[in-house]
Amino acid sequence: MKKEKDKIRIIPLGGINEIGKNITAIEYKEDIIIIDCGLKFPEEEMFGIDIVIPDVSYLLKNSDKVKGIFLTHGHEDHIGALPYVLKELNVPVYGTKLTLGIVETKLKEHNLLSSVELKCVKPKDIVKLDSVSVEFIKVNHSIADSVAIAVHTPMGVIVHTGDFKIDYTPIDGAVADLGRFAELGKKGVLLMMADSTNVERPGYTMSEKTVGATFQDIFASAKGRIIVATFASNIHRIQQVITAAIKYGRKVAVSGRSMENIVAVAIELGYITVEEDTIINIDSINKYTDDKLVIVTTGSQGEPMSALSRMAASEHKKVNIIPGDLVIISATPIPGNEKLVSRVINQLFKKGAEVIYEALADVHVSGHACQEELKLMHTLVKPKFFMPVHGEFRHLKQHAELALKLGMPNSNVIIADNGDVIEVTRDSIKKSGTVTSGQVFVDGLGVGDVGNIVLRDRKHLSQDGILTVVVTIEKESGSVIAGPDIISRGFVYVRESEDLMEEARDIVKGSLKECEEKHITEWASIKSNIKEALRMFLYEKTKRKPMILPIIMEI
């Protein structure tokens, strides 16, 4: 019986084979701890979907065991699903000061702030639970206050690096606690889960400081307004923009809702230091000459509704791009966003702005470790078992290869999938079954009410449109009283295709007549006959397959 108990179960519910919606459950005896709870932005074929969150049914089933959600940092792909999950799973949330500051803003929007217990921790803190304890370790990343998490169990230590890079000259001077990783490695680490985002890149990730130097050079020679687009959460980047602005006598205005929220939180909590009067309201930019202004904005990913995209399309209420503006896009496109970013850059150039982006200058550095930093982490932690996380399959595969090159036996490395249950004992690691996992779509206020069938319909509608057939039938005899009328949306323009519509009407009449002759009175059968006849006719005539929606009214 003892052998049965002595195992740790690692269950990734998101963040594996994908970039985004990171969430991992670690289960030992009566404790389940959740590391992160993120969202993912929709892919192109997810028509109308706002965000994608993980399916947490397994955690809801075992809610009595869940002791808390432990956050590594405040990026959307690690905290964005919290408001949705906390509505169903009321557990304490542990995070560092800035991370919880950002979480608070989210919970306020969802009216959840009063009902959720937020517990502020700092690096080196240890939270003791029934059978495990959770330690926070300082790491560097592209947002302040990032931590790795070490879970201490009687069977050994599990280290989850969170998102990290090794920056010897971070903006806030707080370097990663490499000494603690080495100490844990000396004592013996059972399993490490590590960030795989940049595993394909050789060498080291540049320090955030290099971006500051580039900003200083650009600001020194700029004559007009400077508009900097970056991630709202990258407060060290924003700090460097503010520092350069102060040096060259410019005021800073902030545009974009998420940017305004996070900058306000960061200034309030002391993560951004700024001289009085440097930050001005976006409404008062007209009071200053162009050479005295810097605008920090969202939209570095070309998102259609973001502030920078609206400026580029002349749809922004407060800021119009004018010749002489200098726009710095201080970010790399997330895979899949390249087209959007490219479109915005083209629009900005057309408006006469000068645009500086990563291909032209060092205006961005990654927040994730490259190969040499990953090797350093592996060498310090010396884990017995290794499971790569945070990346698409190719990243996980490359990271597994890296561990093998560093001398880890093949049987000690495991590549998991979302929903896999990974069982770890003192001397083995293996997959043992799966739990429910997947994605839940959030569309407007609806959570999970849009499923694959609805998406399939939306895709169908977007490609071939819809034809609605309206017929009125007499209840007694089944004969047609009015119609059929055909309404077309997104299929063909009715006026230009009158002949086609006329023929379509005849096809429907023929189908109804056939039903009458065969005494078919069931609505479902009549509808499917209409659909089938019309589908074949339209495909033959147009090689298109619109959605066909028969509506029958009885009198």
Short mmCIF file of N, CA, C and O in Angstrom, two decimals, residues 499-550:
data_model
loop_
_atom_site.label_atom_id
_atom_site.label_comp_id
_atom_site.label_asym_id
_atom_site.label_seq_id
_atom_site.Cartn_x
_atom_site.Cartn_y
_atom_site.Cartn_z
N ASP A 499 -31.96 35.04 -62.00
CA ASP A 499 -32.27 33.77 -62.69
C ASP A 499 -31.96 32.59 -61.78
O ASP A 499 -32.74 31.64 -61.68
N LEU A 500 -30.79 32.67 -61.14
CA LEU A 500 -30.37 31.58 -60.24
C LEU A 500 -31.39 31.42 -59.11
O LEU A 500 -31.80 30.30 -58.78
N MET A 501 -31.84 32.54 -58.55
CA MET A 501 -32.79 32.49 -57.43
C MET A 501 -34.14 31.92 -57.90
O MET A 501 -34.79 31.17 -57.18
N GLU A 502 -34.52 32.30 -59.11
CA GLU A 502 -35.78 31.80 -59.68
C GLU A 502 -35.71 30.29 -59.83
O GLU A 502 -36.64 29.56 -59.44
N GLU A 503 -34.58 29.83 -60.37
CA GLU A 503 -34.40 28.36 -60.54
C GLU A 503 -34.40 27.68 -59.18
O GLU A 503 -34.97 26.59 -59.03
N ALA A 504 -33.74 28.32 -58.20
CA ALA A 504 -33.68 27.73 -56.85
C ALA A 504 -35.09 27.58 -56.27
O ALA A 504 -35.43 26.58 -55.65
N ARG A 505 -35.92 28.61 -56.52
CA ARG A 505 -37.31 28.55 -56.04
C ARG A 505 -38.03 27.35 -56.66
O ARG A 505 -38.76 26.63 -56.00
N ASP A 506 -37.82 27.17 -57.98
CA ASP A 506 -38.47 26.04 -58.68
C ASP A 506 -38.02 24.71 -58.08
O ASP A 506 -38.81 23.79 -57.93
N ILE A 507 -36.73 24.62 -57.74
CA ILE A 507 -36.20 23.38 -57.15
C ILE A 507 -36.92 23.11 -55.83
O ILE A 507 -37.34 21.98 -55.55
N VAL A 508 -37.08 24.18 -55.00
CA VAL A 508 -37.74 24.02 -53.70
C VAL A 508 -39.21 23.60 -53.92
O VAL A 508 -39.71 22.70 -53.26
N LYS A 509 -39.89 24.27 -54.90
CA LYS A 509 -41.28 23.91 -55.20
C LYS A 509 -41.38 22.44 -55.57
O LYS A 509 -42.26 21.71 -55.10
N GLY A 510 -40.46 22.00 -56.43
CA GLY A 510 -40.45 20.60 -56.87
C GLY A 510 -40.29 19.65 -55.69
O GLY A 510 -40.98 18.62 -55.59
N SER A 511 -39.39 20.03 -54.79
CA SER A 511 -39.12 19.19 -53.61
C SER A 511 -40.36 19.12 -52.73
O SER A 511 -40.72 18.05 -52.22
N LEU A 512 -41.05 20.26 -52.56
CA LEU A 512 -42.26 20.29 -51.72
C LEU A 512 -43.37 19.46 -52.34
O LEU A 512 -44.12 18.75 -51.67
N LYS A 513 -43.46 19.55 -53.68
CA LYS A 513 -44.51 18.80 -54.39
C LYS A 513 -44.30 17.30 -54.20
O LYS A 513 -45.24 16.54 -53.93
N GLU A 514 -43.05 16.92 -54.30
CA GLU A 514 -42.68 15.50 -54.13
C GLU A 514 -43.11 15.02 -52.73
O GLU A 514 -43.66 13.93 -52.58
N CYS A 515 -42.83 15.87 -51.70
CA CYS A 515 -43.20 15.50 -50.32
C CYS A 515 -44.72 15.34 -50.21
O CYS A 515 -45.21 14.42 -49.56
N GLU A 516 -45.45 16.27 -50.88
CA GLU A 516 -46.92 16.23 -50.81
C GLU A 516 -47.43 14.94 -51.44
O GLU A 516 -48.30 14.26 -50.88
N GLU A 517 -46.84 14.59 -52.61
CA GLU A 517 -47.29 13.38 -53.31
C GLU A 517 -47.01 12.13 -52.49
O GLU A 517 -47.78 11.17 -52.50
N LYS A 518 -45.87 12.15 -51.79
CA LYS A 518 -45.49 10.95 -51.02
C LYS A 518 -46.08 10.99 -49.61
O LYS A 518 -45.74 10.16 -48.76
N HIS A 519 -46.94 12.01 -49.37
CA HIS A 519 -47.56 12.20 -48.05
C HIS A 519 -46.52 12.31 -46.91
O HIS A 519 -46.73 11.77 -45.82
N ILE A 520 -45.42 13.00 -47.20
CA ILE A 520 -44.43 13.24 -46.14
C ILE A 520 -44.86 14.51 -45.41
O ILE A 520 -44.93 15.59 -46.00
N THR A 521 -45.19 14.38 -44.13
CA THR A 521 -45.70 15.56 -43.40
C THR A 521 -44.76 15.96 -42.26
O THR A 521 -44.94 17.01 -41.65
N GLU A 522 -43.79 15.12 -41.98
CA GLU A 522 -42.87 15.48 -40.87
C GLU A 522 -41.98 16.63 -41.30
O GLU A 522 -41.32 16.57 -42.35
N TRP A 523 -41.88 17.64 -40.45
CA TRP A 523 -41.07 18.82 -40.80
C TRP A 523 -39.61 18.46 -41.08
O TRP A 523 -39.03 18.95 -42.03
N ALA A 524 -39.07 17.62 -40.23
CA ALA A 524 -37.64 17.27 -40.37
C ALA A 524 -37.37 16.68 -41.75
O ALA A 524 -36.39 17.03 -42.42
N SER A 525 -38.27 15.80 -42.21
CA SER A 525 -38.07 15.15 -43.52
C SER A 525 -38.24 16.17 -44.65
O SER A 525 -37.47 16.18 -45.62
N ILE A 526 -39.25 17.05 -44.51
CA ILE A 526 -39.46 18.07 -45.55
C ILE A 526 -38.22 18.95 -45.65
O ILE A 526 -37.69 19.22 -46.73
N LYS A 527 -37.72 19.38 -44.47
CA LYS A 527 -36.54 20.26 -44.45
C LYS A 527 -35.34 19.58 -45.09
O LYS A 527 -34.61 20.19 -45.88
N SER A 528 -35.11 18.31 -44.74
CA SER A 528 -33.90 17.66 -45.28
C SER A 528 -34.04 17.44 -46.78
O SER A 528 -33.06 17.53 -47.52
N ASN A 529 -35.26 17.20 -47.28
CA ASN A 529 -35.46 17.08 -48.73
C ASN A 529 -35.15 18.40 -49.44
O ASN A 529 -34.49 18.42 -50.48
N ILE A 530 -35.66 19.50 -48.86
CA ILE A 530 -35.38 20.83 -49.46
C ILE A 530 -33.88 21.06 -49.50
O ILE A 530 -33.31 21.45 -50.51
N LYS A 531 -33.22 20.81 -48.34
CA LYS A 531 -31.78 21.05 -48.22
C LYS A 531 -31.01 20.28 -49.28
O LYS A 531 -30.15 20.82 -49.97
N GLU A 532 -31.33 18.99 -49.39
CA GLU A 532 -30.57 18.11 -50.29
C GLU A 532 -30.74 18.55 -51.75
O GLU A 532 -29.76 18.67 -52.49
N ALA A 533 -32.00 18.81 -52.13
CA ALA A 533 -32.26 19.20 -53.53
C ALA A 533 -31.56 20.51 -53.87
O ALA A 533 -30.92 20.65 -54.92
N LEU A 534 -31.64 21.47 -52.94
CA LEU A 534 -31.06 22.79 -53.18
C LEU A 534 -29.53 22.72 -53.17
O LEU A 534 -28.86 23.36 -53.99
N ARG A 535 -29.00 21.91 -52.26
CA ARG A 535 -27.53 21.79 -52.16
C ARG A 535 -26.93 21.27 -53.46
O ARG A 535 -25.97 21.83 -53.99
N MET A 536 -27.56 20.21 -54.00
CA MET A 536 -27.04 19.62 -55.25
C MET A 536 -27.13 20.62 -56.40
O MET A 536 -26.20 20.81 -57.18
N PHE A 537 -28.28 21.32 -56.48
CA PHE A 537 -28.50 22.28 -57.56
C PHE A 537 -27.47 23.43 -57.49
O PHE A 537 -26.82 23.79 -58.48
N LEU A 538 -27.28 24.01 -56.26
CA LEU A 538 -26.38 25.16 -56.12
C LEU A 538 -24.93 24.77 -56.38
O LEU A 538 -24.17 25.53 -56.97
N TYR A 539 -24.57 23.57 -55.94
CA TYR A 539 -23.18 23.15 -56.16
C TYR A 539 -22.91 22.98 -57.66
O TYR A 539 -21.88 23.38 -58.18
N GLU A 540 -23.90 22.40 -58.33
CA GLU A 540 -23.76 22.19 -59.78
C GLU A 540 -23.63 23.53 -60.51
O GLU A 540 -22.83 23.70 -61.41
N LYS A 541 -24.42 24.52 -60.06
CA LYS A 541 -24.45 25.81 -60.75
C LYS A 541 -23.29 26.72 -60.37
O LYS A 541 -22.83 27.52 -61.17
N THR A 542 -22.88 26.68 -59.08
CA THR A 542 -21.91 27.69 -58.60
C THR A 542 -20.63 27.09 -58.02
O THR A 542 -19.69 27.82 -57.72
N LYS A 543 -20.60 25.78 -57.82
CA LYS A 543 -19.49 25.11 -57.13
C LYS A 543 -19.28 25.69 -55.72
O LYS A 543 -18.17 25.74 -55.21
N ARG A 544 -20.38 26.17 -55.13
CA ARG A 544 -20.31 26.65 -53.75
C ARG A 544 -21.29 25.88 -52.89
O ARG A 544 -22.27 25.35 -53.41
N LYS A 545 -21.00 25.86 -51.58
CA LYS A 545 -21.90 25.13 -50.67
C LYS A 545 -22.35 26.03 -49.54
O LYS A 545 -21.84 25.93 -48.42
N PRO A 546 -23.29 26.95 -49.80
CA PRO A 546 -23.74 27.81 -48.70
C PRO A 546 -24.50 27.00 -47.66
O PRO A 546 -24.95 25.88 -47.93
N MET A 547 -24.62 27.57 -46.47
CA MET A 547 -25.45 26.93 -45.44
C MET A 547 -26.91 27.14 -45.85
O MET A 547 -27.30 28.25 -46.23
N ILE A 548 -27.71 26.08 -45.82
CA ILE A 548 -29.12 26.20 -46.25
C ILE A 548 -30.01 26.03 -45.02
O ILE A 548 -29.88 25.04 -44.29
N LEU A 549 -30.86 27.02 -44.79
CA LEU A 549 -31.68 27.02 -43.59
C LEU A 549 -33.16 27.09 -43.98
O LEU A 549 -33.69 28.16 -44.25
N PRO A 550 -33.87 25.93 -44.08
CA PRO A 550 -35.28 25.98 -44.42
C PRO A 550 -36.12 26.36 -43.19
O PRO A 550 -35.88 25.85 -42.10
#
